[in-house]
PDB file of C-alpha atoms in Angstrom:
ATOM      1  CA  MET O   1    -161.775 107.332  59.483  1.00 41.00           C
ATOM      2  CA  GLY O   2    -160.843 103.708  60.027  1.00 40.00           C
ATOM      3  CA  GLY O   3    -160.932 101.401  63.028  1.00 41.00           C
ATOM      4  CA  SER O   4    -158.858 100.532  66.089  1.00 41.00           C
ATOM      5  CA  GLU O   5    -156.559  97.571  66.748  1.00 45.00           C
ATOM      6  CA  GLY O   6    -158.339  94.274  67.264  1.00 42.00           C
ATOM      7  CA  ASP O   7    -161.911  95.241  66.572  1.00 40.00           C
ATOM      8  CA  GLY O   8    -162.253  93.265  63.339  1.00 39.00           C
ATOM      9  CA  GLY O   9    -164.364  90.173  62.934  1.00 40.00           C
ATOM     10  CA  GLU O  10    -163.020  86.775  61.964  1.00 48.00           C
ATOM     11  CA  GLY O  11    -161.907  86.588  58.405  1.00 81.00           C
ATOM     12  CA  ARG O  12    -161.465  90.327  57.825  1.00 93.00           C
ATOM     13  CA  LEU O  13    -158.135  91.431  56.467  1.00 98.00           C
ATOM     14  CA  ARG O  14    -156.517  94.008  58.718  1.00 98.00           C
ATOM     15  CA  LEU O  15    -154.832  96.902  56.923  1.00 98.00           C
ATOM     16  CA  GLY O  16    -152.607  99.499  58.612  1.00 98.00           C
ATOM     17  CA  HIS O  17    -153.032 103.195  57.651  1.00 97.00           C
ATOM     18  CA  ILE O  18    -150.346 105.760  58.410  1.00 94.00           C
ATOM     19  CA  THR O  19    -152.025 108.811  60.012  1.00 93.00           C
ATOM     20  CA  TYR O  20    -149.735 111.241  58.217  1.00 94.00           C
ATOM     21  CA  SER O  21    -151.036 112.929  55.090  1.00 96.00           C
ATOM     22  CA  ASN O  22    -148.483 111.236  52.897  1.00 95.00           C
ATOM     23  CA  CYS O  23    -150.306 107.873  53.031  1.00 96.00           C
ATOM     24  CA  PHE O  24    -153.745 109.301  52.213  1.00 98.00           C
ATOM     25  CA  PRO O  25    -153.543 109.288  48.333  1.00 98.00           C
ATOM     26  CA  VAL O  26    -153.131 105.494  48.125  1.00 98.00           C
ATOM     27  CA  HIS O  27    -155.868 104.853  50.700  1.00 98.00           C
ATOM     28  CA  ALA O  28    -157.969 107.727  49.404  1.00 98.00           C
ATOM     29  CA  ARG O  29    -161.078 105.816  48.364  1.00 98.00           C
ATOM     30  CA  LEU O  30    -161.029 103.639  51.507  1.00 97.00           C
ATOM     31  CA  MET O  31    -160.804 106.721  53.755  1.00 97.00           C
ATOM     32  CA  ASP O  32    -163.155 108.912  51.745  1.00 97.00           C
ATOM     33  CA  ARG O  33    -165.918 106.339  51.002  1.00 97.00           C
ATOM     34  CA  GLY O  34    -165.294 103.748  53.708  1.00 96.00           C
ATOM     35  CA  ALA O  35    -163.567 100.414  53.630  1.00 97.00           C
ATOM     36  CA  PRO O  36    -165.409  97.340  52.214  1.00 97.00           C
ATOM     37  CA  PRO O  37    -166.858  94.955  54.774  1.00 97.00           C
ATOM     38  CA  TRP O  38    -164.027  92.428  54.310  1.00 97.00           C
ATOM     39  CA  LEU O  39    -161.406  94.947  55.304  1.00 98.00           C
ATOM     40  CA  GLN O  40    -160.557  96.479  58.739  1.00 97.00           C
ATOM     41  CA  VAL O  41    -158.411  99.668  58.780  1.00 97.00           C
ATOM     42  CA  VAL O  42    -156.092 100.274  61.741  1.00 97.00           C
ATOM     43  CA  GLU O  43    -154.463 103.717  62.078  1.00 96.00           C
ATOM     44  CA  GLY O  44    -151.179 104.787  63.585  1.00 94.00           C
ATOM     45  CA  VAL O  45    -147.735 106.368  63.100  1.00 89.00           C
ATOM     46  CA  PRO O  46    -145.182 104.252  61.174  1.00 88.00           C
ATOM     47  CA  SER O  47    -143.364 102.802  64.155  1.00 88.00           C
ATOM     48  CA  TYR O  48    -146.709 101.730  65.711  1.00 93.00           C
ATOM     49  CA  LEU O  49    -147.842  99.917  62.543  1.00 94.00           C
ATOM     50  CA  ASN O  50    -144.426  98.340  62.207  1.00 91.00           C
ATOM     51  CA  GLY O  51    -144.890  96.769  65.654  1.00 94.00           C
ATOM     52  CA  LEU O  52    -148.471  95.603  64.954  1.00 97.00           C
ATOM     53  CA  LEU O  53    -147.347  93.849  61.760  1.00 97.00           C
ATOM     54  CA  ASP O  54    -144.414  92.228  63.549  1.00 95.00           C
ATOM     55  CA  ARG O  55    -146.775  90.924  66.285  1.00 96.00           C
ATOM     56  CA  GLY O  56    -149.403  89.662  63.807  1.00 96.00           C
ATOM     57  CA  ARG O  57    -151.968  92.187  65.000  1.00 97.00           C
ATOM     58  CA  ILE O  58    -152.484  93.473  61.418  1.00 98.00           C
ATOM     59  CA  ASP O  59    -151.980  91.701  58.144  1.00 98.00           C
ATOM     60  CA  VAL O  60    -150.737  94.419  55.756  1.00 98.00           C
ATOM     61  CA  ALA O  61    -149.428  97.908  56.215  1.00 97.00           C
ATOM     62  CA  PRO O  62    -147.489 100.641  54.344  1.00 96.00           C
ATOM     63  CA  CYS O  63    -144.591  99.902  56.716  1.00 93.00           C
ATOM     64  CA  SER O  64    -141.191 101.591  56.873  1.00 91.00           C
ATOM     65  CA  SER O  65    -139.178 100.086  54.006  1.00 96.00           C
ATOM     66  CA  ILE O  66    -136.319  99.125  56.442  1.00 96.00           C
ATOM     67  CA  GLU O  67    -138.811  96.727  58.106  1.00 94.00           C
ATOM     68  CA  PHE O  68    -138.829  94.383  55.161  1.00 96.00           C
ATOM     69  CA  ALA O  69    -135.020  94.000  55.408  1.00 96.00           C
ATOM     70  CA  ARG O  70    -135.519  93.077  59.079  1.00 94.00           C
ATOM     71  CA  HIS O  71    -138.371  90.608  58.417  1.00 94.00           C
ATOM     72  CA  THR O  72    -137.437  89.181  55.052  1.00 94.00           C
ATOM     73  CA  ALA O  73    -138.484  85.645  55.863  1.00 93.00           C
ATOM     74  CA  GLY O  74    -141.970  86.605  57.007  1.00 95.00           C
ATOM     75  CA  TYR O  75    -143.007  89.526  54.864  1.00 97.00           C
ATOM     76  CA  ARG O  76    -143.865  90.019  51.241  1.00 97.00           C
ATOM     77  CA  VAL O  77    -144.241  93.274  49.337  1.00 98.00           C
ATOM     78  CA  LEU O  78    -147.380  94.308  47.381  1.00 98.00           C
ATOM     79  CA  PRO O  79    -146.279  95.306  43.917  1.00 97.00           C
ATOM     80  CA  ASP O  80    -146.389  98.826  42.514  1.00 97.00           C
ATOM     81  CA  LEU O  81    -147.275 100.633  45.819  1.00 98.00           C
ATOM     82  CA  VAL O  82    -144.903 102.994  47.627  1.00 98.00           C
ATOM     83  CA  ILE O  83    -144.668 106.246  49.531  1.00 97.00           C
ATOM     84  CA  GLY O  84    -141.578 107.709  47.962  1.00 98.00           C
ATOM     85  CA  SER O  85    -139.872 110.679  46.554  1.00 98.00           C
ATOM     86  CA  ARG O  86    -137.875 111.501  43.442  1.00 97.00           C
ATOM     87  CA  GLY O  87    -135.985 114.391  45.029  1.00 97.00           C
ATOM     88  CA  ALA O  88    -137.110 116.729  47.777  1.00 96.00           C
ATOM     89  CA  VAL O  89    -139.823 115.194  50.041  1.00 96.00           C
ATOM     90  CA  ARG O  90    -140.344 118.185  52.412  1.00 94.00           C
ATOM     91  CA  SER O  91    -141.626 115.983  55.239  1.00 95.00           C
ATOM     92  CA  ILE O  92    -138.326 114.362  56.262  1.00 96.00           C
ATOM     93  CA  LEU O  93    -136.087 117.127  57.640  1.00 97.00           C
ATOM     94  CA  LEU O  94    -132.826 117.272  59.529  1.00 98.00           C
ATOM     95  CA  LEU O  95    -132.608 120.479  61.562  1.00 98.00           C
ATOM     96  CA  THR O  96    -129.143 121.261  62.821  1.00 98.00           C
ATOM     97  CA  ARG O  97    -127.288 124.010  64.612  1.00 97.00           C
ATOM     98  CA  VAL O  98    -123.987 123.146  62.857  1.00 97.00           C
ATOM     99  CA  PRO O  99    -123.099 121.834  59.398  1.00 97.00           C
ATOM    100  CA  PRO O 100    -123.768 118.044  59.228  1.00 98.00           C
ATOM    101  CA  GLU O 101    -120.036 117.423  58.590  1.00 97.00           C
ATOM    102  CA  GLU O 102    -119.394 118.802  62.131  1.00 97.00           C
ATOM    103  CA  LEU O 103    -121.825 116.546  63.986  1.00 98.00           C
ATOM    104  CA  SER O 104    -119.281 113.941  65.019  1.00 98.00           C
ATOM    105  CA  ALA O 105    -119.384 113.512  68.795  1.00 96.00           C
ATOM    106  CA  ARG O 106    -122.397 115.788  68.974  1.00 98.00           C
ATOM    107  CA  THR O 107    -125.973 114.822  69.776  1.00 98.00           C
ATOM    108  CA  VAL O 108    -128.520 114.086  67.056  1.00 98.00           C
ATOM    109  CA  ALA O 109    -132.114 113.385  68.233  1.00 98.00           C
ATOM    110  CA  MET O 110    -134.142 110.780  66.394  1.00 97.00           C
ATOM    111  CA  PRO O 111    -137.987 110.578  66.477  1.00 95.00           C
ATOM    112  CA  THR O 112    -139.533 107.500  68.039  1.00 92.00           C
ATOM    113  CA  ALA O 113    -142.228 107.601  65.270  1.00 86.00           C
ATOM    114  CA  SER O 114    -139.748 106.686  62.548  1.00 83.00           C
ATOM    115  CA  ALA O 115    -137.812 103.733  61.361  1.00 88.00           C
ATOM    116  CA  THR O 116    -136.700 104.111  57.734  1.00 94.00           C
ATOM    117  CA  SER O 117    -135.925 107.829  58.023  1.00 96.00           C
ATOM    118  CA  VAL O 118    -133.707 107.179  61.042  1.00 96.00           C
ATOM    119  CA  VAL O 119    -131.644 104.675  59.032  1.00 97.00           C
ATOM    120  CA  LEU O 120    -131.607 107.031  56.009  1.00 98.00           C
ATOM    121  CA  LEU O 121    -130.165 109.784  58.197  1.00 98.00           C
ATOM    122  CA  LYS O 122    -127.569 107.448  59.655  1.00 98.00           C
ATOM    123  CA  VAL O 123    -126.506 106.457  56.075  1.00 98.00           C
ATOM    124  CA  LEU O 124    -126.241 110.093  55.037  1.00 98.00           C
ATOM    125  CA  LEU O 125    -124.396 111.150  58.174  1.00 98.00           C
ATOM    126  CA  LYS O 126    -121.776 108.414  57.829  1.00 98.00           C
ATOM    127  CA  LEU O 127    -121.404 108.092  54.047  1.00 98.00           C
ATOM    128  CA  ARG O 128    -122.311 111.583  52.715  1.00 98.00           C
ATOM    129  CA  TRP O 129    -121.143 113.837  55.539  1.00 98.00           C
ATOM    130  CA  GLY O 130    -118.561 111.634  57.308  1.00 98.00           C
ATOM    131  CA  ALA O 131    -120.072 112.262  60.698  1.00 98.00           C
ATOM    132  CA  THR O 132    -120.404 109.886  63.606  1.00 97.00           C
ATOM    133  CA  PRO O 133    -122.648 111.632  66.214  1.00 98.00           C
ATOM    134  CA  ARG O 134    -124.295 110.370  69.373  1.00 98.00           C
ATOM    135  CA  PHE O 135    -127.961 109.508  68.998  1.00 98.00           C
ATOM    136  CA  THR O 136    -130.859 110.025  71.364  1.00 98.00           C
ATOM    137  CA  TRP O 137    -134.638 109.450  70.993  1.00 97.00           C
ATOM    138  CA  PHE O 138    -137.515 111.896  71.387  1.00 97.00           C
ATOM    139  CA  ASP O 139    -141.243 112.018  70.897  1.00 95.00           C
ATOM    140  CA  GLN O 140    -141.777 114.667  68.211  1.00 93.00           C
ATOM    141  CA  ALA O 141    -145.427 115.065  69.252  1.00 88.00           C
ATOM    142  CA  ARG O 142    -144.430 116.474  72.687  1.00 93.00           C
ATOM    143  CA  ASP O 143    -140.658 116.821  73.117  1.00 96.00           C
ATOM    144  CA  ASP O 144    -138.329 119.685  72.214  1.00 96.00           C
ATOM    145  CA  PRO O 145    -134.981 118.003  71.437  1.00 97.00           C
ATOM    146  CA  PHE O 146    -133.133 121.276  71.196  1.00 97.00           C
ATOM    147  CA  ALA O 147    -134.218 122.368  74.628  1.00 97.00           C
ATOM    148  CA  ALA O 148    -132.896 119.048  75.882  1.00 97.00           C
ATOM    149  CA  GLY O 149    -129.510 119.836  74.444  1.00 97.00           C
ATOM    150  CA  ALA O 150    -129.493 118.264  70.979  1.00 98.00           C
ATOM    151  CA  ASP O 151    -127.322 119.821  68.283  1.00 98.00           C
ATOM    152  CA  ALA O 152    -129.555 118.412  65.526  1.00 98.00           C
ATOM    153  CA  ALA O 153    -132.862 116.615  65.229  1.00 98.00           C
ATOM    154  CA  LEU O 154    -134.836 114.644  62.627  1.00 98.00           C
ATOM    155  CA  PHE O 155    -138.475 115.457  62.130  1.00 97.00           C
ATOM    156  CA  ILE O 156    -140.846 113.451  59.961  1.00 94.00           C
ATOM    157  CA  GLY O 157    -144.384 113.413  58.537  1.00 92.00           C
ATOM    158  CA  ASP O 158    -146.824 116.238  59.060  1.00 93.00           C
ATOM    159  CA  VAL O 159    -144.840 117.647  61.996  1.00 94.00           C
ATOM    160  CA  ALA O 160    -141.927 118.370  59.585  1.00 95.00           C
ATOM    161  CA  LEU O 161    -144.282 120.163  57.258  1.00 95.00           C
ATOM    162  CA  ARG O 162    -145.395 122.793  59.814  1.00 90.00           C
ATOM    163  CA  PRO O 163    -144.002 126.297  58.839  1.00 85.00           C
ATOM    164  CA  GLY O 164    -143.253 127.151  62.488  1.00 89.00           C
ATOM    165  CA  LEU O 165    -141.021 124.204  63.131  1.00 93.00           C
ATOM    166  CA  HIS O 166    -138.130 125.502  65.344  1.00 95.00           C
ATOM    167  CA  PRO O 167    -137.511 128.814  63.580  1.00 94.00           C
ATOM    168  CA  GLY O 168    -134.471 129.355  65.782  1.00 94.00           C
ATOM    169  CA  VAL O 169    -132.725 126.446  63.971  1.00 94.00           C
ATOM    170  CA  PRO O 170    -132.756 127.717  60.372  1.00 85.00           C
ATOM    171  CA  THR O 171    -130.305 125.147  58.868  1.00 95.00           C
ATOM    172  CA  ARG O 172    -132.277 122.262  57.545  1.00 96.00           C
ATOM    173  CA  PHE O 173    -131.748 119.436  55.086  1.00 98.00           C
ATOM    174  CA  ASP O 174    -134.422 117.593  53.101  1.00 98.00           C
ATOM    175  CA  LEU O 175    -133.410 113.926  53.259  1.00 98.00           C
ATOM    176  CA  GLY O 176    -135.184 113.079  50.042  1.00 98.00           C
ATOM    177  CA  ALA O 177    -133.136 115.740  48.187  1.00 98.00           C
ATOM    178  CA  GLU O 178    -129.911 114.704  49.891  1.00 98.00           C
ATOM    179  CA  TRP O 179    -130.489 111.042  49.005  1.00 98.00           C
ATOM    180  CA  MET O 180    -131.139 111.907  45.344  1.00 98.00           C
ATOM    181  CA  GLU O 181    -127.970 114.100  45.213  1.00 98.00           C
ATOM    182  CA  HIS O 182    -125.891 111.329  46.873  1.00 98.00           C
ATOM    183  CA  THR O 183    -127.178 108.416  44.784  1.00 98.00           C
ATOM    184  CA  GLY O 184    -129.118 109.791  41.814  1.00 98.00           C
ATOM    185  CA  LEU O 185    -131.946 107.512  42.753  1.00 98.00           C
ATOM    186  CA  PRO O 186    -135.508 107.870  44.166  1.00 98.00           C
ATOM    187  CA  PHE O 187    -136.184 106.933  47.750  1.00 98.00           C
ATOM    188  CA  ALA O 188    -138.857 104.494  48.979  1.00 98.00           C
ATOM    189  CA  PHE O 189    -139.875 105.517  52.535  1.00 96.00           C
ATOM    190  CA  ALA O 190    -142.633 102.933  52.882  1.00 94.00           C
ATOM    191  CA  VAL O 191    -143.842  99.918  50.946  1.00 97.00           C
ATOM    192  CA  TRP O 192    -147.011  97.860  51.508  1.00 98.00           C
ATOM    193  CA  GLN O 193    -145.866  94.755  53.352  1.00 98.00           C
ATOM    194  CA  ALA O 194    -147.877  91.638  54.066  1.00 98.00           C
ATOM    195  CA  GLY O 195    -147.200  89.460  57.097  1.00 97.00           C
ATOM    196  CA  GLY O 196    -150.623  87.742  56.967  1.00 96.00           C
ATOM    197  CA  GLY O 197    -153.479  87.045  54.738  1.00 96.00           C
ATOM    198  CA  THR O 198    -154.036  84.418  52.012  1.00 95.00           C
ATOM    199  CA  ASP O 199    -152.956  84.867  48.469  1.00 94.00           C
ATOM    200  CA  ALA O 200    -156.557  85.431  47.482  1.00 95.00           C
ATOM    201  CA  GLN O 201    -157.048  88.028  50.194  1.00 96.00           C
ATOM    202  CA  LEU O 202    -153.888  89.843  49.263  1.00 97.00           C
ATOM    203  CA  GLY O 203    -154.765  89.838  45.556  1.00 97.00           C
ATOM    204  CA  ARG O 204    -158.144  91.304  46.379  1.00 97.00           C
ATOM    205  CA  LEU O 205    -156.529  93.976  48.599  1.00 98.00           C
ATOM    206  CA  HIS O 206    -153.958  94.817  45.951  1.00 98.00           C
ATOM    207  CA  ALA O 207    -156.611  95.388  43.377  1.00 97.00           C
ATOM    208  CA  GLU O 208    -158.552  97.519  45.862  1.00 98.00           C
ATOM    209  CA  LEU O 209    -155.533  99.662  46.609  1.00 98.00           C
ATOM    210  CA  LEU O 210    -154.704 100.220  42.965  1.00 98.00           C
ATOM    211  CA  GLU O 211    -158.260 101.409  42.443  1.00 98.00           C
ATOM    212  CA  SER O 212    -158.072 103.551  45.557  1.00 98.00           C
ATOM    213  CA  ARG O 213    -154.780 105.122  44.362  1.00 98.00           C
ATOM    214  CA  ALA O 214    -156.366 105.905  41.023  1.00 98.00           C
ATOM    215  CA  TYR O 215    -159.323 107.497  42.829  1.00 98.00           C
ATOM    216  CA  GLY O 216    -156.855 109.602  44.836  1.00 98.00           C
ATOM    217  CA  LEU O 217    -155.065 110.777  41.759  1.00 97.00           C
ATOM    218  CA  GLU O 218    -158.297 111.553  39.849  1.00 98.00           C
ATOM    219  CA  HIS O 219    -159.873 113.500  42.740  1.00 98.00           C
ATOM    220  CA  ARG O 220    -156.658 114.947  44.311  1.00 98.00           C
ATOM    221  CA  ALA O 221    -157.638 118.553  44.298  1.00 98.00           C
ATOM    222  CA  ALA O 222    -161.084 117.870  45.701  1.00 98.00           C
ATOM    223  CA  LEU O 223    -159.703 115.552  48.358  1.00 98.00           C
ATOM    224  CA  ALA O 224    -157.151 118.167  49.312  1.00 98.00           C
ATOM    225  CA  ASP O 225    -159.963 120.683  49.729  1.00 98.00           C
ATOM    226  CA  ARG O 226    -162.055 118.256  51.725  1.00 97.00           C
ATOM    227  CA  TYR O 227    -159.303 116.976  54.052  1.00 98.00           C
ATOM    228  CA  ALA O 228    -157.027 120.032  54.427  1.00 97.00           C
ATOM    229  CA  GLY O 229    -158.608 120.877  57.792  1.00 96.00           C
ATOM    230  CA  HIS O 230    -158.159 117.349  59.077  1.00 96.00           C
ATOM    231  CA  PHE O 231    -154.428 117.514  58.410  1.00 96.00           C
ATOM    232  CA  GLY O 232    -154.044 121.181  59.362  1.00 94.00           C
ATOM    233  CA  PHE O 233    -152.897 122.540  56.031  1.00 96.00           C
ATOM    234  CA  THR O 234    -154.383 124.716  53.277  1.00 97.00           C
ATOM    235  CA  PRO O 235    -155.891 122.880  50.331  1.00 98.00           C
ATOM    236  CA  GLU O 236    -153.323 124.320  48.014  1.00 98.00           C
ATOM    237  CA  PHE O 237    -150.381 123.154  50.185  1.00 96.00           C
ATOM    238  CA  LEU O 238    -151.777 119.608  50.598  1.00 97.00           C
ATOM    239  CA  ASP O 239    -152.553 119.281  46.907  1.00 98.00           C
ATOM    240  CA  ARG O 240    -148.970 120.347  46.021  1.00 97.00           C
ATOM    241  CA  TYR O 241    -147.448 118.050  48.626  1.00 96.00           C
ATOM    242  CA  TRP O 242    -149.352 115.046  47.319  1.00 97.00           C
ATOM    243  CA  ALA O 243    -148.388 115.952  43.736  1.00 97.00           C
ATOM    244  CA  ASP O 244    -144.698 116.043  44.647  1.00 95.00           C
ATOM    245  CA  LEU O 245    -144.726 112.534  46.208  1.00 97.00           C
ATOM    246  CA  SER O 246    -144.389 109.246  44.327  1.00 97.00           C
ATOM    247  CA  TYR O 247    -146.705 106.317  44.842  1.00 98.00           C
ATOM    248  CA  GLU O 248    -145.521 103.928  42.102  1.00 98.00           C
ATOM    249  CA  LEU O 249    -142.992 101.249  42.930  1.00 98.00           C
ATOM    250  CA  ASP O 250    -141.412 101.270  39.463  1.00 98.00           C
ATOM    251  CA  GLY O 251    -137.965 100.281  38.211  1.00 98.00           C
ATOM    252  CA  PRO O 252    -136.056 103.406  39.375  1.00 98.00           C
ATOM    253  CA  MET O 253    -137.826 103.323  42.767  1.00 98.00           C
ATOM    254  CA  LEU O 254    -136.896  99.639  43.205  1.00 98.00           C
ATOM    255  CA  ARG O 255    -133.284 100.441  42.318  1.00 98.00           C
ATOM    256  CA  GLY O 256    -133.346 103.164  44.927  1.00 98.00           C
ATOM    257  CA  LEU O 257    -134.716 100.739  47.496  1.00 98.00           C
ATOM    258  CA  ALA O 258    -132.072  98.155  46.676  1.00 98.00           C
ATOM    259  CA  LYS O 259    -129.364 100.897  47.038  1.00 98.00           C
ATOM    260  CA  PHE O 260    -130.768 101.877  50.402  1.00 98.00           C
ATOM    261  CA  TYR O 261    -130.573  98.261  51.583  1.00 98.00           C
ATOM    262  CA  GLU O 262    -127.025  98.036  50.333  1.00 98.00           C
ATOM    263  CA  LEU O 263    -125.899 101.138  52.218  1.00 98.00           C
ATOM    264  CA  ALA O 264    -127.895 100.192  55.380  1.00 98.00           C
ATOM    265  CA  ALA O 265    -125.970  96.872  55.362  1.00 98.00           C
ATOM    266  CA  GLN O 266    -122.727  98.780  54.791  1.00 98.00           C
ATOM    267  CA  ILE O 267    -123.175 100.758  58.025  1.00 98.00           C
ATOM    268  CA  GLY O 268    -124.402  97.763  59.958  1.00 97.00           C
ATOM    269  CA  GLU O 269    -128.086  98.571  60.288  1.00 97.00           C
ATOM    270  CA  ILE O 270    -129.099  95.294  58.629  1.00 97.00           C
ATOM    271  CA  GLU O 271    -127.123  92.050  58.123  1.00 96.00           C
ATOM    272  CA  ALA O 272    -127.398  91.955  54.353  1.00 97.00           C
ATOM    273  CA  PRO O 273    -129.457  93.439  51.541  1.00 97.00           C
ATOM    274  CA  PRO O 274    -132.584  91.386  51.132  1.00 97.00           C
ATOM    275  CA  GLU O 275    -134.076  89.978  47.913  1.00 95.00           C
ATOM    276  CA  ILE O 276    -137.520  91.606  47.568  1.00 95.00           C
ATOM    277  CA  ARG O 277    -140.270  89.002  47.566  1.00 94.00           C
ATOM    278  CA  PHE O 278    -143.584  90.087  46.133  1.00 96.00           C
ATOM    279  CA  ALA O 279    -147.027  88.929  47.218  1.00 94.00           C
ATOM    280  CA  GLY O 280    -148.475  86.720  44.534  1.00 79.00           C
ATOM    281  CA  GLY O 281    -144.992  86.173  43.036  1.00 59.00           C
TER     282      GLY O 281
END
């Protein structure tokens, strides 16, 4: 499924692919039937793809939405594509030993794989729960932040979906649901961002991705059955998870994204809310 960094030939557009199951529906046809010869697919966790796009090692990726605010001058957004939620997302969870309002001066562990979810949690901690904790980093693929002394920890992606995730820490908050309750808006975790490629290449890719997303929607149940083992879930669970996510960057999702940028600027995570520039616009 896909290629590795730097193995593409000259002229091929390089597309990042998040290895978590949440990205699969938009890239469904590419991953299920193979990418066309003009496209190279590079896989990785969100923070890895963020870095590749920043260094010019890939041209487009469904990067953490906060990355656009940090690279406004160099990136453009592909229209109508998002990995988002309109309420509970299930795969972005804060696990905590104490109520979040009591986390001030306590330790909250943040996963190195994330970017947007880390800022989202900081927004919620400060503006929703009035907490100012200390932050540490951990690798969620191998570290136990609670064994290291954390009072709370953020888990993202397929790791957060596992039913056996730290059963000794039963208090958990779904950040998609918390954001919706706090703002009344959807949340855009990732948008397809272009740092390279010509207008013609990006237009061709955009059309390909819209067709791929339609393929994923049309064949969702069959794809869930076929790829459940790859992601380590049951077909029924994967199908339901995909159905609950949002992949359309529509008006409400754009308003949620703008609100996120506004609050991220308010707590000092970015200098100012950016104006979203679309590829081809």
